[in-house]
Amino acid sequence: MISSYLPGRTFLHRIGAGWKLLALLLVSMVLLPVDSPLVLAAVLACALGLLASLGSGAGTVLRSLKPVAFVVVFILALHGLFGTLEAGVIVALRLASLLLLATLITLTTRLDDMLDTLTPVLRPVALVGLSERRLALAIALAIRFTPMLVDVTRQLNEAYRARSGRNGHVKLVAPLCLHALNAADHIAEALAARGGVDGCPPESTDGEEDKVRR
Amino acid sequence: MTADRSLVHIAIHVAVISALGYYLPAFTTPFTGSVPITAQTLGIMLAGVMLGPVRGALAVLLFLLIVALGMPLLSGGRGGIGVFFLPSVGFLVGFPVAAFVCGLVMQALKRRPVFPSVLVASMVGGILALYPFGILGISLVAGKPLWESAVGALVFLPGDILKCFGTALVASAIERGRPDAIFSRQ
């Protein structure tokens, strides 16, 4: 997971957002029941190949995956200590491939494209009174907020460690929430300043532009 | 609260739930048939407690939708449609209900102090309402009889009770820092 779009014109950038999301969906479905380390290693190798296709951007991706790599190592160690190492390797390989693929997609797809792809898919929710645009925006915001909050957690933990020499664990949840709430207020303000969620409809109908909006 | 502000807060709670999954990774025990112990239920209860029943449940549904889209947001970096075929599916299905119940109890206890209210709300929502779904899920997917699944689910109980206290502590801290942000009390 990473917070920012990596500009570029590589192979991955050129594929449509819809295809990439569909591919991730399929891979995640296929990979879950797979228990063969060889197959999983092959998938990871393919993901690494895609990473290499980014060229100079690959280093940025790897740096951004560093905190996640610790999670993978931790799970591997946990299985090694309390279970079988083989099960740990399987879980770690599966985790690493899916994480890498998902990160590659978020990195090479602009938020706008992601939103445009999701909007038609979510059209049925309009039936229950939610506009698909609102839902697509909420999804896009949540996907963007997550790496930001993971980063905030990491910084909070570093600050805590500097003060106490220990990891913060559960003590970080409350400050994390406060950070999140402040960020939410800033974003809500920014959204309001730009005319709100429905401020700029993608297809504006005649005459509607003149109406004063909330 | 305007609809836009509500939308942003729902989205940020989804991100909090996701960040909690990264922060404390999943731990699978042999007793529970690959249903992991995660910190994410704390996030689920918190969403209900903070946002109220409807917005809380919407936040959790949004979280599950994003997971289904393939984003590895479930603790341990799991994601994709595939997670809905695992023994933990019952808990996933129960999450929105748990958040809804947490929010309802919070609203009912509006006039009481935050810490005990959240403790009761998260226990009723995050344990009483959630476990039947989880137990049914383990039983159906792992092919175990109900009572055996229920005994297996007991492994989660100490952790979940701790998480209820954790939720109550976090909510009281938020009440001190941002009393306006507990929407279930407005």
Short mmCIF file of C-alpha atoms in Angstrom, two decimals:
data_model
loop_
_atom_site.label_atom_id
_atom_site.label_comp_id
_atom_site.label_asym_id
_atom_site.label_seq_id
_atom_site.Cartn_x
_atom_site.Cartn_y
_atom_site.Cartn_z
CA MET A 1 0.00 0.00 0.00
CA ILE A 2 1.27 3.42 -0.83
CA SER A 3 -0.15 6.88 -0.75
CA SER A 4 0.82 8.40 -4.05
CA TYR A 5 0.41 7.78 -7.73
CA LEU A 6 3.63 7.05 -9.57
CA PRO A 7 3.56 9.00 -12.82
CA GLY A 8 4.82 7.19 -15.87
CA ARG A 9 3.97 5.61 -19.20
CA THR A 10 4.91 1.99 -18.53
CA PHE A 11 3.03 -1.16 -19.55
CA LEU A 12 1.08 -1.20 -16.27
CA HIS A 13 0.08 2.46 -16.63
CA ARG A 14 -1.39 1.85 -20.04
CA ILE A 15 -3.74 -1.01 -19.06
CA GLY A 16 -7.23 0.18 -18.19
CA ALA A 17 -8.07 0.47 -14.49
CA GLY A 18 -11.00 -1.91 -14.93
CA TRP A 19 -8.82 -4.68 -16.34
CA LYS A 20 -6.28 -4.30 -13.56
CA LEU A 21 -8.93 -4.49 -10.84
CA LEU A 22 -10.55 -7.45 -12.55
CA ALA A 23 -7.18 -9.21 -12.79
CA LEU A 24 -6.49 -8.59 -9.09
CA LEU A 25 -9.95 -9.93 -8.23
CA LEU A 26 -9.30 -13.09 -10.26
CA VAL A 27 -5.78 -13.63 -8.92
CA SER A 28 -6.94 -13.20 -5.32
CA MET A 29 -9.74 -15.71 -5.91
CA VAL A 30 -7.47 -18.24 -7.57
CA LEU A 31 -4.63 -17.82 -5.09
CA LEU A 32 -6.58 -18.33 -1.88
CA PRO A 33 -7.08 -22.11 -2.05
CA VAL A 34 -3.60 -22.66 -3.54
CA ASP A 35 -1.29 -24.35 -1.03
CA SER A 36 1.65 -25.18 -3.28
CA PRO A 37 4.74 -23.08 -2.45
CA LEU A 38 6.00 -23.55 -6.02
CA VAL A 39 2.87 -22.08 -7.64
CA LEU A 40 2.82 -19.22 -5.14
CA ALA A 41 6.51 -18.53 -5.73
CA ALA A 42 5.82 -18.44 -9.48
CA VAL A 43 3.05 -15.89 -8.92
CA LEU A 44 5.35 -13.80 -6.76
CA ALA A 45 8.00 -14.00 -9.48
CA CYS A 46 5.44 -12.73 -12.02
CA ALA A 47 4.53 -9.88 -9.67
CA LEU A 48 8.22 -9.03 -9.29
CA GLY A 49 8.53 -9.08 -13.09
CA LEU A 50 5.68 -6.54 -13.31
CA LEU A 51 7.48 -4.49 -10.66
CA ALA A 52 10.67 -4.58 -12.76
CA SER A 53 8.66 -3.33 -15.76
CA LEU A 54 8.21 -0.04 -13.90
CA GLY A 55 11.91 0.67 -14.42
CA SER A 56 13.28 3.39 -12.15
CA GLY A 57 9.99 3.59 -10.24
CA ALA A 58 10.49 0.08 -8.85
CA GLY A 59 12.76 1.38 -6.08
CA THR A 60 10.05 3.73 -4.85
CA VAL A 61 7.59 0.84 -4.72
CA LEU A 62 9.98 -1.33 -2.74
CA ARG A 63 10.69 1.44 -0.24
CA SER A 64 6.97 1.98 0.27
CA LEU A 65 6.48 -1.74 0.93
CA LYS A 66 9.03 -1.82 3.75
CA PRO A 67 6.53 -1.63 6.65
CA VAL A 68 4.43 -4.32 4.99
CA ALA A 69 7.48 -6.52 4.57
CA PHE A 70 7.86 -6.58 8.36
CA VAL A 71 4.30 -7.93 8.63
CA VAL A 72 5.15 -10.72 6.19
CA VAL A 73 8.33 -11.60 8.11
CA PHE A 74 6.45 -11.48 11.41
CA ILE A 75 3.79 -13.90 10.16
CA LEU A 76 6.51 -16.17 8.81
CA ALA A 77 8.25 -16.15 12.19
CA LEU A 78 4.98 -16.76 14.04
CA HIS A 79 4.26 -19.84 11.98
CA GLY A 80 7.86 -20.98 12.31
CA LEU A 81 7.67 -20.75 16.10
CA PHE A 82 4.17 -22.06 16.78
CA GLY A 83 3.34 -24.11 13.70
CA THR A 84 5.15 -25.46 10.70
CA LEU A 85 7.53 -23.36 8.68
CA GLU A 86 5.96 -24.68 5.48
CA ALA A 87 2.56 -23.19 6.38
CA GLY A 88 4.35 -19.92 7.15
CA VAL A 89 6.10 -19.90 3.77
CA ILE A 90 2.78 -20.50 1.99
CA VAL A 91 1.02 -17.69 3.86
CA ALA A 92 3.96 -15.31 3.40
CA LEU A 93 4.26 -16.00 -0.33
CA ARG A 94 0.52 -15.53 -0.88
CA LEU A 95 0.54 -12.35 1.18
CA ALA A 96 3.59 -10.93 -0.58
CA SER A 97 2.20 -11.58 -4.08
CA LEU A 98 -1.24 -10.10 -3.37
CA LEU A 99 0.24 -7.09 -1.58
CA LEU A 100 2.70 -6.42 -4.38
CA LEU A 101 0.04 -6.76 -7.09
CA ALA A 102 -2.44 -4.53 -5.22
CA THR A 103 0.29 -1.93 -4.60
CA LEU A 104 1.29 -1.99 -8.26
CA ILE A 105 -2.32 -1.34 -9.23
CA THR A 106 -2.78 1.54 -6.80
CA LEU A 107 0.54 3.02 -7.95
CA THR A 108 -0.10 2.90 -11.65
CA THR A 109 -3.75 3.94 -11.62
CA ARG A 110 -4.85 7.50 -11.09
CA LEU A 111 -7.60 7.96 -8.51
CA ASP A 112 -9.85 9.47 -11.19
CA ASP A 113 -9.53 6.38 -13.36
CA MET A 114 -10.26 4.10 -10.40
CA LEU A 115 -13.36 6.15 -9.62
CA ASP A 116 -14.54 6.12 -13.23
CA THR A 117 -14.12 2.35 -13.36
CA LEU A 118 -16.04 1.75 -10.17
CA THR A 119 -18.92 4.11 -10.94
CA PRO A 120 -20.74 1.94 -13.52
CA VAL A 121 -20.07 -1.22 -11.50
CA LEU A 122 -21.83 0.32 -8.52
CA ARG A 123 -24.86 1.60 -10.44
CA PRO A 124 -27.25 -0.92 -8.80
CA VAL A 125 -26.85 0.80 -5.39
CA ALA A 126 -28.75 3.74 -6.81
CA LEU A 127 -31.82 1.55 -6.27
CA VAL A 128 -31.44 1.88 -2.49
CA GLY A 129 -31.17 5.65 -2.69
CA LEU A 130 -27.38 6.00 -2.61
CA SER A 131 -25.90 7.68 -5.63
CA GLU A 132 -23.18 5.56 -7.21
CA ARG A 133 -20.97 8.64 -7.40
CA ARG A 134 -21.08 9.06 -3.62
CA LEU A 135 -20.23 5.42 -3.11
CA ALA A 136 -17.38 5.50 -5.61
CA LEU A 137 -15.97 8.60 -3.93
CA ALA A 138 -16.23 6.98 -0.48
CA ILE A 139 -14.36 3.93 -1.79
CA ALA A 140 -11.66 6.05 -3.39
CA LEU A 141 -11.25 8.11 -0.21
CA ALA A 142 -11.01 5.00 1.98
CA ILE A 143 -8.39 3.45 -0.31
CA ARG A 144 -6.34 6.65 -0.23
CA PHE A 145 -6.71 7.18 3.55
CA THR A 146 -5.48 3.70 4.46
CA PRO A 147 -1.78 4.03 3.56
CA MET A 148 -1.83 7.51 5.07
CA LEU A 149 -3.11 6.15 8.39
CA VAL A 150 -0.67 3.21 8.30
CA ASP A 151 2.07 5.80 7.92
CA VAL A 152 0.65 7.90 10.78
CA THR A 153 0.62 4.77 12.97
CA ARG A 154 4.24 4.09 12.12
CA GLN A 155 5.23 7.67 13.01
CA LEU A 156 3.25 7.52 16.27
CA ASN A 157 5.01 4.27 17.13
CA GLU A 158 8.43 5.77 16.39
CA ALA A 159 7.63 8.76 18.57
CA TYR A 160 6.43 6.45 21.34
CA ARG A 161 9.55 4.33 21.08
CA ALA A 162 11.74 7.41 21.27
CA ARG A 163 10.07 8.33 24.56
CA SER A 164 9.76 4.93 26.18
CA GLY A 165 11.96 2.46 24.33
CA ARG A 166 8.99 0.16 23.74
CA ASN A 167 6.45 -0.28 20.96
CA GLY A 168 3.18 1.56 21.48
CA HIS A 169 0.72 -1.20 20.54
CA VAL A 170 -2.83 -0.46 21.69
CA LYS A 171 -1.82 2.93 23.09
CA LEU A 172 -1.50 4.20 19.53
CA VAL A 173 -5.13 3.53 18.56
CA ALA A 174 -6.57 6.63 20.25
CA PRO A 175 -4.04 9.10 18.77
CA LEU A 176 -4.49 7.35 15.43
CA CYS A 177 -8.25 7.96 15.63
CA LEU A 178 -7.72 11.61 16.55
CA HIS A 179 -5.40 12.05 13.56
CA ALA A 180 -7.99 10.36 11.37
CA LEU A 181 -10.81 12.58 12.64
CA ASN A 182 -8.77 15.73 12.04
CA ALA A 183 -7.90 14.55 8.54
CA ALA A 184 -11.58 13.78 7.90
CA ASP A 185 -12.55 17.33 8.89
CA HIS A 186 -9.91 18.84 6.62
CA ILE A 187 -11.04 16.72 3.71
CA ALA A 188 -14.71 17.49 4.37
CA GLU A 189 -13.83 21.20 4.29
CA ALA A 190 -11.85 20.80 1.08
CA LEU A 191 -14.76 18.91 -0.44
CA ALA A 192 -17.24 21.61 0.61
CA ALA A 193 -14.94 24.30 -0.83
CA ARG A 194 -15.10 22.52 -4.16
CA GLY A 195 -18.88 22.40 -4.20
CA GLY A 196 -19.42 19.14 -2.29
CA VAL A 197 -19.70 15.60 -3.59
CA ASP A 198 -22.40 16.46 -6.10
CA GLY A 199 -20.79 19.80 -6.92
CA CYS A 200 -19.39 18.82 -10.29
CA PRO A 201 -21.63 16.20 -11.87
CA PRO A 202 -19.81 14.30 -14.63
CA GLU A 203 -22.63 14.87 -17.11
CA SER A 204 -24.27 18.19 -16.34
CA THR A 205 -27.73 18.62 -17.79
CA ASP A 206 -28.83 21.80 -19.53
CA GLY A 207 -29.65 24.69 -17.29
CA GLU A 208 -28.48 22.96 -14.17
CA GLU A 209 -25.20 24.87 -14.15
CA ASP A 210 -27.03 28.08 -13.30
CA LYS A 211 -28.62 26.72 -10.17
CA VAL A 212 -26.98 27.65 -6.90
CA ARG A 213 -25.85 24.53 -5.12
CA ARG A 214 -25.56 23.83 -1.44
CA MET B 1 -23.95 16.66 10.00
CA THR B 2 -24.11 17.23 6.26
CA ALA B 3 -24.24 14.28 3.88
CA ASP B 4 -20.76 15.09 2.56
CA ARG B 5 -19.17 15.26 5.99
CA SER B 6 -20.88 12.01 6.89
CA LEU B 7 -19.45 10.39 3.75
CA VAL B 8 -15.91 11.52 4.57
CA HIS B 9 -16.20 10.26 8.14
CA ILE B 10 -17.49 6.90 6.95
CA ALA B 11 -14.54 6.66 4.55
CA ILE B 12 -12.00 7.58 7.23
CA HIS B 13 -13.41 4.93 9.57
CA VAL B 14 -12.95 2.37 6.83
CA ALA B 15 -9.32 3.47 6.69
CA VAL B 16 -9.01 3.19 10.49
CA ILE B 17 -10.35 -0.38 10.35
CA SER B 18 -7.83 -1.15 7.60
CA ALA B 19 -4.92 0.51 9.40
CA LEU B 20 -5.69 -1.53 12.53
CA GLY B 21 -5.44 -4.68 10.42
CA TYR B 22 -1.95 -3.67 9.31
CA TYR B 23 -0.91 -2.59 12.71
CA LEU B 24 -1.63 -5.82 14.58
CA PRO B 25 -1.39 -8.69 12.13
CA ALA B 26 -3.69 -11.70 12.18
CA PHE B 27 -2.78 -14.70 14.26
CA THR B 28 -4.29 -18.05 13.36
CA THR B 29 -4.76 -20.74 15.99
CA PRO B 30 -5.17 -24.43 15.20
CA PHE B 31 -8.34 -24.55 17.33
CA THR B 32 -10.40 -22.22 15.22
CA GLY B 33 -9.94 -23.66 11.77
CA SER B 34 -8.03 -20.77 10.19
CA VAL B 35 -10.23 -18.01 11.62
CA PRO B 36 -7.63 -15.42 12.64
CA ILE B 37 -7.52 -13.37 15.83
CA THR B 38 -7.28 -9.75 14.73
CA ALA B 39 -7.38 -6.21 16.04
CA GLN B 40 -9.82 -5.37 13.31
CA THR B 41 -12.88 -6.18 15.42
CA LEU B 42 -11.79 -3.25 17.61
CA GLY B 43 -12.13 -1.07 14.52
CA ILE B 44 -15.56 -2.57 13.73
CA MET B 45 -16.86 -1.85 17.25
CA LEU B 46 -15.31 1.61 17.16
CA ALA B 47 -17.10 2.40 13.88
CA GLY B 48 -20.47 1.55 15.42
CA VAL B 49 -19.70 3.36 18.66
CA MET B 50 -18.41 6.50 16.94
CA LEU B 51 -20.66 6.79 13.90
CA GLY B 52 -23.93 5.36 15.23
CA PRO B 53 -25.85 2.37 13.90
CA VAL B 54 -26.54 3.29 10.27
CA ARG B 55 -23.29 5.07 9.40
CA GLY B 56 -21.29 2.51 11.38
CA ALA B 57 -22.86 -0.39 9.48
CA LEU B 58 -22.34 1.49 6.19
CA ALA B 59 -18.65 2.00 7.02
CA VAL B 60 -18.22 -1.73 7.68
CA LEU B 61 -20.12 -2.67 4.50
CA LEU B 62 -17.88 -0.29 2.55
CA PHE B 63 -14.83 -1.92 4.13
CA LEU B 64 -16.05 -5.39 3.11
CA LEU B 65 -16.82 -4.16 -0.42
CA ILE B 66 -13.28 -2.80 -0.82
CA VAL B 67 -11.89 -6.08 0.50
CA ALA B 68 -14.02 -7.97 -2.02
CA LEU B 69 -12.65 -5.74 -4.79
CA GLY B 70 -9.26 -7.27 -4.01
CA MET B 71 -7.64 -4.64 -1.81
CA PRO B 72 -5.60 -6.47 0.85
CA LEU B 73 -7.16 -4.59 3.76
CA LEU B 74 -8.20 -7.47 6.00
CA SER B 75 -5.64 -8.08 8.73
CA GLY B 76 -2.71 -10.09 7.49
CA GLY B 77 -3.11 -8.48 4.08
CA ARG B 78 -5.96 -10.70 2.99
CA GLY B 79 -8.42 -9.52 0.39
CA GLY B 80 -10.42 -10.49 -2.65
CA ILE B 81 -13.64 -12.40 -3.10
CA GLY B 82 -11.82 -15.50 -1.87
CA VAL B 83 -11.95 -14.44 1.80
CA PHE B 84 -15.69 -14.95 1.71
CA PHE B 85 -15.13 -18.67 1.23
CA LEU B 86 -12.98 -19.10 4.34
CA PRO B 87 -14.28 -20.30 7.73
CA SER B 88 -14.05 -16.70 8.97
CA VAL B 89 -16.84 -15.67 6.58
CA GLY B 90 -19.41 -15.74 9.40
CA PHE B 91 -17.52 -13.05 11.27
CA LEU B 92 -17.25 -10.95 8.11
CA VAL B 93 -21.01 -11.21 7.51
CA GLY B 94 -21.62 -10.42 11.18
CA PHE B 95 -19.36 -7.34 11.22
CA PRO B 96 -21.94 -4.86 9.82
CA VAL B 97 -24.55 -6.23 12.23
CA ALA B 98 -22.09 -5.90 15.11
CA ALA B 99 -21.37 -2.27 14.21
CA PHE B 100 -25.11 -1.60 13.91
CA VAL B 101 -25.86 -3.09 17.34
CA CYS B 102 -22.91 -1.21 18.91
CA GLY B 103 -24.33 2.02 17.51
CA LEU B 104 -27.86 1.23 18.74
CA VAL B 105 -26.70 0.49 22.28
CA MET B 106 -24.57 3.64 22.26
CA GLN B 107 -27.59 5.70 21.28
CA ALA B 108 -29.69 4.06 23.97
CA LEU B 109 -27.02 4.91 26.57
CA LYS B 110 -26.61 8.48 25.31
CA ARG B 111 -26.92 10.10 28.75
CA ARG B 112 -24.47 7.75 30.49
CA PRO B 113 -20.71 8.32 30.77
CA VAL B 114 -18.69 7.25 27.75
CA PHE B 115 -16.46 4.52 29.18
CA PRO B 116 -19.16 2.20 30.62
CA SER B 117 -21.52 2.89 27.71
CA VAL B 118 -18.89 1.90 25.14
CA LEU B 119 -17.93 -1.15 27.20
CA VAL B 120 -21.56 -2.36 27.22
CA ALA B 121 -22.14 -1.40 23.58
CA SER B 122 -19.04 -3.18 22.31
CA MET B 123 -19.76 -6.30 24.36
CA VAL B 124 -23.36 -6.52 23.16
CA GLY B 125 -22.47 -5.68 19.55
CA GLY B 126 -18.99 -7.14 19.18
CA ILE B 127 -19.59 -10.36 21.13
CA LEU B 128 -23.29 -11.17 21.68
CA ALA B 129 -24.39 -10.10 18.20
CA LEU B 130 -21.25 -11.17 16.33
CA TYR B 131 -20.53 -14.63 17.71
CA PRO B 132 -23.66 -16.41 16.44
CA PHE B 133 -22.69 -15.38 12.89
CA GLY B 134 -19.09 -16.43 13.41
CA ILE B 135 -19.99 -19.78 14.96
CA LEU B 136 -22.44 -20.53 12.16
CA GLY B 137 -19.75 -19.65 9.61
CA ILE B 138 -17.13 -21.94 11.14
CA SER B 139 -19.70 -24.70 11.39
CA LEU B 140 -20.84 -24.40 7.77
CA VAL B 141 -17.49 -23.84 6.07
CA ALA B 142 -15.25 -26.06 8.20
CA GLY B 143 -17.94 -28.74 8.42
CA LYS B 144 -17.90 -28.95 12.21
CA PRO B 145 -20.97 -29.39 14.44
CA LEU B 146 -22.34 -26.20 16.00
CA TRP B 147 -21.29 -26.93 19.58
CA GLU B 148 -17.76 -27.75 18.50
CA SER B 149 -17.56 -24.51 16.54
CA ALA B 150 -18.92 -22.65 19.56
CA VAL B 151 -16.19 -24.16 21.76
CA GLY B 152 -13.64 -23.20 19.09
CA ALA B 153 -14.96 -19.63 19.06
CA LEU B 154 -14.36 -19.41 22.82
CA VAL B 155 -10.66 -18.99 21.95
CA PHE B 156 -11.53 -15.47 20.77
CA LEU B 157 -13.44 -14.54 23.91
CA PRO B 158 -10.57 -13.34 26.17
CA GLY B 159 -9.09 -11.29 23.33
CA ASP B 160 -12.46 -9.83 22.42
CA ILE B 161 -13.23 -8.85 26.02
CA LEU B 162 -9.85 -7.09 26.11
CA LYS B 163 -10.74 -5.40 22.81
CA CYS B 164 -14.03 -4.18 24.34
CA PHE B 165 -12.03 -2.50 27.12
CA GLY B 166 -9.66 -1.18 24.46
CA THR B 167 -12.59 0.26 22.49
CA ALA B 168 -13.92 1.91 25.66
CA LEU B 169 -10.48 3.41 26.44
CA VAL B 170 -10.06 4.69 22.90
CA ALA B 171 -13.57 6.18 22.87
CA SER B 172 -12.97 7.98 26.18
CA ALA B 173 -9.70 9.36 24.81
CA ILE B 174 -11.55 10.60 21.72
CA GLU B 175 -14.21 12.11 23.95
CA ARG B 176 -11.50 14.17 25.67
CA GLY B 177 -9.78 15.16 22.43
CA ARG B 178 -12.71 15.52 20.05
CA PRO B 179 -16.04 15.32 21.90
CA ASP B 180 -17.83 16.53 18.76
CA ALA B 181 -16.70 13.49 16.79
CA ILE B 182 -18.77 10.88 18.65
CA PHE B 183 -21.72 11.07 16.29
CA SER B 184 -23.69 8.34 18.05
CA ARG B 185 -24.20 10.78 20.94
CA GLN B 186 -25.57 13.67 18.93
#
